[in-house]
XYZ file of N, CA and C in Angstrom:
816
model
N 108.294 81.064 85.637
C 108.693 81.122 87.810
C 107.383 81.329 87.965
N 107.306 80.212 88.660
C 106.406 80.021 90.033
C 106.108 81.257 90.969
N 105.314 81.896 90.931
C 104.782 83.104 91.808
C 104.547 82.225 93.284
N 105.105 83.165 94.551
C 104.452 82.987 95.603
C 103.271 83.327 95.467
N 102.337 82.350 96.870
C 100.869 82.530 97.016
C 100.762 83.779 97.770
N 100.200 84.806 97.623
C 99.428 85.717 98.333
C 97.980 85.951 98.741
N 97.907 86.607 99.731
C 96.366 86.386 100.140
C 95.921 87.714 100.972
N 94.332 87.988 100.628
C 93.901 89.040 100.430
C 92.865 88.673 101.055
N 92.179 89.630 102.605
C 90.655 89.936 102.638
C 89.792 90.704 102.908
N 88.689 90.971 102.258
C 87.876 92.149 101.812
C 87.308 92.144 103.618
N 87.446 93.826 104.141
C 86.827 94.600 104.790
C 85.384 94.856 104.832
N 84.546 94.382 105.463
C 83.043 95.228 105.397
C 83.219 96.566 106.208
N 82.260 97.050 106.207
C 81.813 98.203 106.723
C 82.005 98.418 108.032
N 83.052 99.071 108.730
C 82.935 99.458 110.141
C 83.286 100.718 110.457
N 83.075 101.485 111.421
C 83.512 102.485 111.258
C 84.010 102.966 113.285
N 84.218 102.277 113.742
C 84.823 102.331 115.158
C 86.426 101.900 114.972
N 87.133 102.681 115.282
C 88.692 102.918 115.144
C 89.390 101.589 115.755
N 89.183 101.324 116.961
C 89.435 100.182 117.656
C 89.012 99.113 117.065
N 87.712 98.839 116.465
C 87.313 97.521 116.084
C 87.943 97.154 114.850
N 87.961 98.493 114.026
C 88.840 98.608 112.626
C 90.388 97.738 112.989
N 91.348 98.691 113.542
C 92.606 98.036 114.124
C 92.661 96.975 114.686
N 91.631 96.799 115.289
C 92.106 95.031 116.187
C 91.923 93.955 114.752
N 90.833 94.304 114.250
C 90.768 93.650 113.190
C 92.115 92.959 112.069
N 92.525 94.642 111.821
C 93.712 94.409 110.999
C 94.551 93.620 111.477
N 95.109 94.003 112.662
C 95.938 92.934 113.192
C 95.672 91.827 113.652
N 94.733 91.434 113.724
C 94.078 89.879 113.343
C 94.314 89.524 112.053
N 94.520 89.737 111.499
C 94.163 89.299 109.676
C 95.977 89.210 109.509
N 96.446 90.001 110.127
C 97.779 90.253 110.115
C 98.680 88.925 110.738
N 97.935 88.447 111.549
C 98.627 87.323 112.898
C 98.440 85.945 112.007
N 97.027 86.072 111.099
C 96.121 84.957 110.389
C 96.781 84.280 109.444
N 97.704 85.466 109.164
C 98.834 85.422 107.586
C 98.065 86.056 106.560
N 97.473 86.818 106.461
C 97.444 87.736 105.200
C 98.498 88.630 105.186
N 98.191 88.794 103.762
C 99.125 89.791 103.391
C 98.677 91.005 102.840
N 97.339 90.916 102.806
C 96.817 92.226 102.293
C 95.523 92.831 102.982
N 94.615 93.770 103.734
C 93.544 94.144 103.675
C 92.799 94.782 102.218
N 91.639 94.043 102.072
C 91.325 95.020 101.040
C 89.652 96.026 101.567
N 89.751 97.109 100.977
C 88.262 97.871 101.322
C 87.481 98.169 99.912
N 86.067 98.164 99.931
C 85.960 98.628 98.856
C 85.505 99.957 98.522
N 84.717 100.350 97.443
C 84.690 101.710 97.176
C 83.073 101.515 96.551
N 81.917 101.846 97.785
C 80.444 102.095 97.348
C 80.169 103.073 98.284
N 78.954 103.485 97.789
C 78.704 105.125 98.617
C 78.145 104.298 100.129
N 77.891 103.204 100.019
C 76.703 102.764 100.759
C 77.927 102.130 102.182
N 79.367 102.270 101.866
C 80.162 101.876 102.833
C 81.326 102.661 103.186
N 82.290 102.192 104.111
C 82.653 103.348 104.589
C 84.084 104.371 103.306
N 84.175 105.364 103.355
C 85.519 106.115 103.090
C 86.424 105.153 103.145
N 87.385 104.828 101.816
C 88.255 103.757 101.741
C 89.505 104.228 102.172
N 89.596 105.843 101.987
C 91.163 105.899 102.245
C 91.346 106.251 103.759
N 90.121 106.939 104.428
C 90.449 106.710 106.043
C 90.738 105.472 106.663
N 89.703 104.485 105.906
C 89.913 103.302 106.976
C 91.296 102.512 106.376
N 91.740 102.532 105.277
C 93.386 102.023 105.089
C 94.226 102.775 106.041
N 94.229 104.197 105.770
C 94.865 104.263 106.994
C 94.948 104.417 108.236
N 93.840 103.549 108.652
C 93.381 103.712 110.503
C 94.038 102.155 110.495
N 93.895 101.189 109.483
C 94.452 99.604 109.254
C 96.108 99.999 109.104
N 96.582 100.688 108.038
C 98.048 100.552 108.013
C 98.706 101.232 109.401
N 98.245 101.860 110.110
C 98.739 102.624 111.196
C 99.048 101.432 112.135
N 98.035 100.368 112.432
C 98.193 99.867 113.389
C 98.872 98.486 113.244
N 99.115 98.243 111.999
C 100.416 97.009 111.913
C 101.278 97.362 111.013
N 102.356 96.293 111.228
C 103.688 96.561 110.475
C 103.779 95.661 109.389
N 103.192 95.026 109.219
C 103.783 93.986 107.679
C 102.569 93.884 106.840
N 100.989 94.208 107.211
C 100.191 94.275 106.397
C 99.977 95.197 105.377
N 99.803 94.502 104.009
C 99.248 95.804 103.213
C 98.156 96.100 103.482
N 97.504 97.227 102.471
C 96.171 97.860 102.671
C 95.935 97.929 101.012
N 94.813 97.908 100.668
C 94.583 98.112 99.465
C 93.164 98.343 99.121
N 92.522 98.821 97.379
C 91.526 99.137 97.382
C 91.102 97.706 96.103
N 89.600 97.163 96.486
C 89.240 96.349 96.026
C 87.626 96.917 95.353
N 87.427 97.576 94.392
C 88.527 98.455 93.681
C 88.080 99.949 93.697
N 88.761 100.870 93.524
C 88.264 101.931 93.299
C 87.426 102.276 92.192
N 86.235 102.945 91.855
C 85.342 103.797 90.977
C 86.105 104.972 90.353
N 86.962 104.302 89.332
C 88.106 105.407 88.840
C 87.165 107.007 88.140
N 85.619 106.427 87.902
C 84.566 107.345 87.747
C 84.538 108.635 88.500
N 84.487 107.949 90.047
C 84.505 108.909 90.866
C 85.507 109.730 91.280
N 86.783 109.655 90.665
C 87.986 110.602 91.066
C 88.370 111.303 89.615
N 89.356 112.418 89.806
C 89.784 113.189 89.214
C 91.488 112.858 89.409
N 92.339 112.307 88.230
C 93.441 112.047 88.797
C 94.664 112.479 89.413
N 94.753 114.212 89.437
C 95.396 114.667 90.342
C 94.930 114.470 91.633
N 93.869 114.885 92.082
C 93.492 114.915 93.510
C 93.491 113.373 93.751
N 93.147 112.216 92.799
C 93.522 110.816 94.027
C 94.948 110.561 93.877
N 95.526 111.375 93.269
C 97.465 110.976 93.297
C 97.780 111.224 94.835
N 97.182 112.387 95.370
C 97.416 113.224 96.288
C 96.900 112.406 97.529
N 96.166 111.517 97.298
C 95.395 111.025 98.331
C 96.469 109.398 98.166
N 96.816 108.935 97.149
C 97.442 107.436 96.900
C 99.104 107.863 97.478
N 99.520 109.152 97.060
C 101.062 109.351 97.472
C 101.024 109.611 99.153
N 100.309 110.310 99.858
C 99.707 110.285 101.193
C 99.730 109.173 101.533
N 98.643 108.425 101.262
C 98.944 106.955 101.893
C 100.089 106.251 101.908
N 100.774 106.011 100.885
C 101.702 105.302 100.272
C 102.752 105.798 101.243
N 103.018 107.122 101.705
C 103.786 107.376 102.446
C 103.519 107.061 103.817
N 102.300 107.249 104.781
C 102.024 107.038 105.725
C 102.265 105.587 105.828
N 101.796 105.021 105.090
C 102.190 103.071 105.484
C 103.372 102.544 105.253
N 104.147 103.577 104.931
C 105.508 102.757 104.597
C 105.778 102.102 103.253
N 105.008 102.319 102.521
C 104.888 101.716 100.707
C 103.605 100.378 100.743
N 103.070 100.410 102.028
C 102.446 99.147 101.824
C 100.580 99.367 101.641
N 100.901 99.683 100.288
C 99.751 99.956 99.875
C 99.611 100.289 98.217
N 98.348 98.730 97.746
C 98.265 98.370 96.945
C 96.861 98.925 96.013
N 97.089 100.160 95.004
C 95.836 101.002 94.645
C 94.897 99.717 93.451
N 93.982 99.417 93.878
C 92.650 98.449 92.938
C 91.706 99.420 92.158
N 92.124 99.415 90.776
C 91.114 100.419 90.058
C 90.176 99.776 89.194
N 88.786 100.319 89.240
C 87.619 99.530 88.537
C 86.722 100.848 87.643
N 86.315 100.122 86.216
C 85.747 100.978 85.573
C 84.033 102.165 86.311
N 83.748 100.852 87.333
C 82.428 101.648 87.810
C 81.481 100.860 87.138
N 79.985 100.327 87.943
C 79.085 99.637 87.570
C 77.887 100.145 87.712
N 77.989 100.726 88.840
C 76.568 100.892 89.357
C 76.244 102.365 89.161
N 75.233 102.270 88.135
C 74.746 103.382 87.651
C 73.601 104.672 88.964
N 73.278 103.565 89.522
C 73.087 104.080 90.668
C 73.247 105.169 91.773
N 75.127 104.963 91.868
C 75.815 105.459 92.605
C 76.544 106.814 91.773
N 76.501 106.785 90.859
C 77.034 107.560 89.651
C 75.695 108.945 90.303
N 74.598 108.438 90.295
C 73.438 109.131 90.185
C 73.525 109.828 91.789
N 73.656 109.083 92.528
C 73.765 109.607 94.220
C 75.009 110.710 94.097
N 75.905 110.473 93.621
C 76.636 111.433 93.772
C 76.706 112.553 92.684
N 75.756 112.258 92.128
C 75.259 113.498 90.994
C 76.644 113.645 89.901
N 76.879 112.706 89.072
C 77.787 112.107 88.504
C 77.035 111.936 87.167
N 77.529 112.400 85.717
C 76.682 111.463 84.587
C 77.418 110.076 84.729
N 76.247 109.274 84.110
C 76.611 107.336 84.239
C 77.057 107.703 82.525
N 78.647 107.296 82.183
C 78.838 107.827 81.004
C 78.670 106.008 80.305
N 78.924 105.889 79.263
C 78.866 104.094 78.498
C 80.003 103.346 78.778
N 79.782 102.106 78.829
C 80.678 101.068 79.042
C 82.131 101.744 78.186
N 82.269 101.690 77.366
C 83.547 102.308 76.614
C 83.724 103.717 77.277
N 82.942 104.815 77.603
C 83.659 105.966 77.889
C 84.712 105.451 79.727
N 83.720 104.595 80.608
C 84.232 104.542 81.520
C 85.481 103.573 81.658
N 85.662 102.546 80.589
C 87.213 102.323 80.242
C 88.302 103.480 79.888
N 87.762 104.331 78.829
C 88.930 105.144 78.584
C 89.236 106.163 79.634
N 88.231 106.293 80.956
C 88.569 107.121 81.983
C 89.560 106.300 82.870
N 89.173 105.129 83.149
C 90.066 104.624 84.041
C 91.546 104.389 83.378
N 91.653 104.061 81.773
C 93.031 104.264 81.329
C 93.712 105.875 81.550
N 92.651 106.804 81.491
C 93.496 108.247 81.987
C 93.682 108.470 83.381
N 92.783 107.488 84.144
C 93.118 107.474 85.564
C 94.884 106.337 85.273
N 94.617 105.634 85.063
C 95.835 104.549 85.673
C 96.756 105.320 84.891
N 97.260 105.732 83.617
C 98.557 106.447 83.029
C 98.420 107.295 84.056
N 97.540 108.186 84.615
C 97.992 109.801 85.288
C 98.826 108.520 86.716
N 98.532 107.810 87.551
C 98.928 106.734 88.624
C 100.208 106.263 88.141
N 100.892 106.090 87.148
C 101.645 105.601 86.677
C 102.707 106.552 86.711
N 102.115 107.563 86.208
C 103.187 108.363 85.941
C 103.817 109.122 87.218
N 102.464 109.357 87.777
C 102.725 110.255 89.337
C 103.294 109.208 90.766
N 102.810 108.153 90.842
C 102.855 107.123 91.750
C 103.487 105.947 91.520
N 104.879 105.820 90.678
C 105.064 104.587 90.011
C 105.817 103.465 90.506
N 105.830 103.916 91.885
C 106.008 102.958 93.507
C 104.864 102.066 93.667
N 103.781 102.461 93.606
C 102.543 102.278 93.688
C 101.655 101.131 92.653
N 101.939 99.973 93.656
C 101.356 98.291 92.745
C 99.412 98.760 92.236
N 99.635 98.791 90.887
C 98.185 98.491 90.216
C 97.699 97.781 90.234
N 96.451 97.720 90.382
C 95.834 96.455 89.890
C 94.509 96.821 89.602
N 93.894 96.219 88.349
C 92.822 96.590 87.632
C 91.551 95.339 87.560
N 91.014 95.142 87.866
C 89.499 94.205 87.764
C 88.355 94.428 86.944
N 88.543 93.282 86.510
C 87.163 93.147 85.496
C 87.342 92.019 84.818
N 86.392 91.944 83.613
C 86.421 90.919 82.808
C 86.079 90.770 81.330
N 85.336 92.360 81.090
C 85.755 92.733 79.834
C 86.838 92.773 78.646
N 86.907 92.230 77.330
C 87.980 92.763 76.668
C 88.841 93.927 76.785
N 88.252 94.937 76.624
C 88.876 95.831 76.524
C 89.359 96.765 77.959
N 88.469 96.328 79.494
C 89.282 96.232 80.171
C 90.149 95.254 80.421
N 90.413 94.620 79.873
C 91.731 93.194 80.488
C 92.858 93.866 79.768
N 92.457 94.259 78.524
C 93.312 94.646 77.846
C 94.389 95.931 78.126
N 93.549 96.812 78.777
C 94.112 98.012 79.568
C 94.938 97.256 80.773
N 94.166 96.321 81.409
C 94.617 96.019 82.715
C 96.143 95.174 82.040
N 96.479 94.577 81.212
C 97.500 93.596 80.481
C 98.514 94.664 80.205
N 98.596 95.751 79.590
C 99.013 96.848 79.141
C 99.762 97.307 80.577
N 98.850 98.117 81.336
C 99.250 98.481 82.312
C 99.414 98.642 84.141
N 98.282 97.509 84.199
C 98.644 96.853 85.473
C 99.840 96.428 85.502
N 100.464 96.049 86.910
C 101.097 95.296 87.745
C 100.268 93.835 88.172
N 98.971 93.998 88.622
C 98.049 92.973 89.231
C 96.477 93.126 88.295
N 96.300 91.655 88.054
C 94.362 91.932 87.319
C 93.789 90.523 88.258
N 92.647 91.162 88.231
C 91.725 90.798 88.681
C 90.651 90.322 88.058
N 91.002 88.922 88.088
C 90.126 87.914 87.230
C 88.873 87.459 88.062
N 87.794 87.816 87.605
C 86.510 87.309 88.150
C 85.930 85.787 88.267
N 86.329 84.901 87.172
C 86.286 83.744 87.612
C 84.251 83.267 87.495
N 83.625 84.628 86.637
C 82.471 84.463 86.958
C 81.438 83.327 86.436
N 82.151 82.087 85.365
C 81.390 81.662 84.533
C 82.058 79.819 84.718
N 80.734 79.131 84.997
C 81.292 77.675 85.179
C 81.980 77.229 84.296
N 83.277 75.897 85.176
C 83.954 75.655 84.240
C 83.238 74.092 83.925
N 83.580 73.498 82.622
C 82.917 72.311 82.418
C 83.772 71.417 81.579
N 83.416 70.564 81.218
C 84.190 69.761 80.550
C 84.551 69.847 79.418
N 83.652 70.702 78.779
C 83.754 71.360 77.383
C 84.079 72.825 77.428
N 84.293 73.433 78.545
C 84.132 75.060 78.627
C 84.925 75.350 79.781
N 86.278 76.390 79.179
C 86.694 76.775 80.309
C 87.111 78.202 80.052
N 85.888 79.090 80.605
C 85.851 80.701 80.828
C 87.162 81.309 81.225
N 87.640 80.761 82.031
C 88.950 81.384 83.356
C 90.288 81.304 81.864
N 90.016 79.781 81.622
C 91.509 79.963 80.711
C 91.326 80.917 80.080
N 90.038 80.622 78.824
C 90.204 81.977 77.739
C 90.388 83.294 78.430
N 90.173 83.466 79.564
C 90.569 85.083 80.030
C 91.735 85.147 80.063
N 92.196 84.236 80.473
C 93.862 84.346 80.734
C 94.921 84.307 79.690
N 94.245 83.338 78.821
C 95.315 83.398 77.308
C 94.820 84.745 76.356
N 93.700 85.044 77.078
C 93.276 86.868 76.282
C 94.576 87.845 76.926
N 94.580 87.897 78.108
C 95.924 88.527 78.666
C 96.757 88.199 78.485
N 97.355 87.171 78.609
C 98.478 86.949 77.601
C 99.141 87.295 76.478
N 98.027 87.201 75.480
C 97.914 88.260 74.310
C 97.966 89.233 74.313
N 97.704 90.207 74.918
C 97.454 91.146 75.300
C 98.250 92.228 76.111
N 98.886 91.237 76.532
C 100.357 91.430 77.546
C 101.658 91.656 77.079
N 101.944 90.344 75.805
C 103.072 90.353 75.057
C 103.940 89.869 76.514
N 105.104 90.455 76.150
C 106.349 90.480 77.050
C 106.146 90.866 78.251
N 105.022 91.584 78.775
C 104.822 91.714 80.435
C 104.447 91.128 81.134
N 103.740 89.732 80.123
C 103.220 88.931 81.107
C 103.380 88.243 82.323
N 105.074 87.862 82.076
C 105.571 86.878 82.784
C 105.400 87.917 84.400
N 105.455 89.131 84.328
C 105.683 90.258 85.426
C 104.230 90.615 86.079
N 103.384 90.159 85.859
C 102.079 90.093 86.038
C 101.612 89.251 87.058
N 100.912 90.091 88.236
C 100.065 88.748 89.079
C 98.862 88.753 88.737
N 98.629 87.934 88.565
C 97.071 86.949 88.669
C 95.828 87.239 90.324
N 95.339 87.602 90.044
C 94.306 87.387 91.274
C 92.993 86.971 91.161
N 92.460 86.398 91.952
C 90.864 86.142 91.853
C 90.000 86.120 93.112
N 89.214 86.729 93.111
C 88.498 86.864 94.262
C 87.026 85.662 94.670
N 87.135 85.056 95.612
C 86.771 83.704 96.389
C 85.421 84.772 96.857
N 84.388 84.289 96.273
C 82.632 84.489 97.069
C 82.081 83.895 98.045
N 82.859 81.931 97.801
C 81.922 81.335 98.764
C 82.759 80.289 98.832
N 82.885 80.075 100.248
C 83.762 78.510 100.988
C 83.401 77.915 101.981
N 83.524 77.170 102.360
C 82.738 76.399 103.540
C 83.009 77.191 104.810
N 82.382 77.528 105.825
C 82.811 78.011 107.011
C 82.094 76.939 108.087
N 82.196 75.825 107.745
C 82.222 74.776 108.613
C 82.951 73.512 108.286
N 82.618 72.146 109.079
C 83.132 71.161 108.444
C 82.499 70.208 107.426
N 81.625 71.093 106.999
C 80.930 70.160 106.329
C 81.443 70.042 104.475
N 82.200 70.908 104.567
C 82.781 71.100 103.085
C 81.883 71.667 102.074
N 80.571 72.282 102.055
C 79.417 72.901 101.128
C 79.751 74.402 101.616
N 79.819 75.249 100.391
C 79.985 76.323 100.614
C 78.723 77.667 100.703
N 78.445 78.143 101.292
C 77.625 79.140 101.616
C 76.947 80.095 100.090
N 76.547 80.075 99.032
C 76.500 80.431 97.819
C 76.074 81.745 97.585
N 75.456 82.312 99.266
C 74.209 83.504 98.983
C 75.025 84.672 98.267
N 76.530 84.537 98.359
C 76.813 86.342 97.817
C 77.190 85.855 96.292
N 77.608 84.664 96.108
C 77.983 84.116 94.429
C 76.401 84.265 93.793
N 75.201 83.558 94.485
C 74.286 83.847 93.749
C 73.426 85.350 93.358
N 74.373 86.559 94.735
C 73.588 87.357 93.935
C 74.195 88.150 92.689
N 75.411 88.108 92.631
C 76.052 88.502 91.928
C 76.072 87.363 90.162
N 75.760 86.330 90.340
C 75.059 85.790 89.036
C 73.671 84.799 88.705
N 72.778 85.748 89.254
C 71.516 85.172 89.569
C 71.037 84.237 88.647
N 71.409 84.073 87.331
C 70.905 83.591 86.099
C 71.421 81.942 86.225
N 72.844 81.511 87.113
C 73.123 80.226 87.055
C 72.372 79.589 88.197
N 72.586 77.973 88.317
C 71.949 77.601 88.755
C 73.031 76.960 89.957
N 72.228 76.432 91.159
C 73.407 75.830 92.190
C 74.315 75.080 91.388
N 74.531 74.146 90.716
C 75.568 73.387 90.251
C 76.034 74.061 89.362
N 75.366 75.446 88.438
C 76.666 76.187 88.171
C 77.911 77.029 89.400
N 76.833 77.397 89.853
C 77.847 78.474 90.541
C 78.409 77.329 91.132
N 78.842 75.907 91.842
C 79.596 75.471 92.522
C 80.702 75.150 91.437
N 80.241 75.475 89.989
C 81.291 74.731 89.150
C 82.371 76.408 88.553
N 82.030 77.395 89.347
C 82.529 78.679 88.928
C 83.915 78.981 89.992
N 85.084 79.368 89.511
C 86.477 79.486 89.861
C 86.184 80.460 90.952
N 85.224 81.095 91.575
C 85.351 81.945 92.442
C 84.727 81.327 93.703
N 84.138 80.070 93.668
C 83.436 79.188 94.176
C 84.363 77.926 94.919
N 84.641 78.004 96.468
C 85.702 76.881 96.757
C 85.143 75.382 97.600
N 85.217 74.478 97.403
C 84.465 73.469 97.904
C 85.351 72.506 98.823
N 84.783 71.611 99.785
C 85.647 70.556 100.258
C 86.580 71.184 101.756
N 87.233 69.978 102.157
C 87.721 70.099 103.330
C 88.984 71.586 102.968
N 89.591 71.652 104.048
C 90.958 72.774 104.295
C 92.176 71.870 103.088
N 92.609 70.751 103.077
C 93.239 70.555 102.270
C 92.875 70.129 100.841
N 91.475 69.921 100.492
C 90.984 70.071 99.581
C 90.909 71.423 98.892
N 90.837 71.942 99.735
C 90.891 74.231 98.715
C 92.002 74.141 98.951
N 93.210 73.975 99.390
C 94.702 74.045 99.173
C 94.636 73.649 97.681
N 94.428 72.332 97.789
C 94.553 71.300 96.253
C 94.083 72.340 94.888
N 93.140 72.684 95.295
C 92.256 73.417 94.265
C 93.242 74.869 94.045
N 94.114 75.245 94.834
C 94.481 76.625 94.542
C 95.912 76.023 94.380
N 96.344 75.196 94.373
C 97.544 74.719 93.834
C 97.433 74.758 92.497
N 96.200 74.150 92.185
C 95.618 73.822 90.646
C 95.478 75.092 90.069
N 95.235 76.202 90.582
C 94.430 77.416 90.121
C 96.265 77.946 89.786
N 97.039 77.633 90.744
C 98.762 78.260 90.168
C 98.909 77.409 89.110
N 99.327 76.482 89.288
C 99.842 75.707 87.971
C 99.228 76.033 86.634
N 97.696 75.646 86.839
C 96.848 76.103 84.842
C 96.646 76.824 84.951
N 96.664 77.825 85.775
C 96.385 79.455 85.335
C 97.141 80.397 85.348
N 98.175 80.168 86.235
C 99.313 81.025 86.840
C 98.709 82.068 87.969
N 97.783 81.664 88.781
C 96.482 82.446 89.412
C 97.294 82.240 91.085
N 98.003 83.328 91.401
C 98.334 82.989 92.934
C 98.290 83.953 94.122
N 97.630 84.611 93.461
C 96.842 85.806 94.710
C 95.625 85.679 94.904
N 95.233 85.289 95.884
C 93.948 85.040 96.258
C 92.991 85.714 97.231
N 91.899 86.190 97.153
C 91.234 87.755 98.244
C 90.040 86.452 98.322
N 89.647 86.678 99.681
C 88.505 86.156 100.486
C 87.715 86.979 100.854
N 86.525 86.958 101.338
C 85.795 87.957 102.004
C 85.329 88.147 103.708
N 85.586 88.436 104.148
C 85.718 88.867 105.880
C 85.329 87.647 105.997
N 84.285 87.383 106.220
C 83.357 85.973 106.534
C 84.262 84.879 106.487
N 84.672 84.901 105.446
C 85.664 83.615 105.091
C 87.292 83.915 106.145
N 87.320 84.821 106.887
C 88.334 84.935 107.202
C 89.487 83.825 107.781
N 88.505 83.573 108.882
C 89.075 82.519 109.910
C 89.230 81.110 109.623
N 87.958 80.730 108.604
C 88.531 79.638 108.234
C 89.360 79.124 106.576
N 89.573 80.171 106.378
C 90.826 80.417 105.205
C 91.845 80.639 105.842
N 91.923 81.139 106.995
C 93.058 81.220 107.847
C 94.063 79.780 107.664
N 93.086 78.722 108.016
C 93.724 76.934 108.152
C 94.358 76.799 106.486
N 93.447 77.346 105.729
C 94.028 76.929 104.235
C 95.727 77.790 103.907
N 95.714 78.875 104.118
C 96.622 79.814 104.295
C 97.935 78.814 104.938
N 97.393 78.205 105.872
C 98.659 77.438 106.829
C 99.010 76.814 105.892
N 97.971 75.844 105.388
C 98.324 74.721 104.428
C 99.259 74.758 103.589
N 98.745 76.275 103.236
C 99.352 76.428 101.287
C 101.110 76.665 101.935
């Protein structure tokens, strides 16, 4: 069964209550289903931000994209999660990741575990949340085999990075979706697949600004960056067609964009 589209937008750092809440109401009016906040030490604390936005809106969901599981003890996190769930009237999605920025662990005075240990801890946190907050949807985002196996087995939503270019002979995104399908088994049809867009046109040129994407993929050429699924090009109608293709080809129905893309992408939402 084809899933309906769902649209998210990431909020960048902001600290004034009025500006945060006004922006959340604006996102709701533009047709977004959810506003995401990140979990880095150089940004604002996620739970106060999400609470402020939930209190200012009626339909809009709030969520993390994503919490660094390594920063949290499960029981303490469950207290935060269930409190926000209740205050928001159930409009909260919990996004989790394994954490990857070594310097942030060091700044938080926490040991930086190996990649395998970080995924093991993510599993521990996810299982605790599933038991103690079973009505809160869990998103797990990443690309590696171990992490995607965990996501396929335990999450409700899977965030796919789409970080490699699609060519005439190679489709890494299709490979990752096939891997998830195999790992999920009978659960696959119930999963929601997400992709985070990192570049799209913000004017009528049809050309995306690749500055964010190139920061994460510095080894790729401009041509290769333009061929990655996380980069959208063309007119509003062409981008809408691209996203219809993502849903038909890969089963991806949940699209997240950056805050600077919010206004132009709202036209795509209207088209879809």
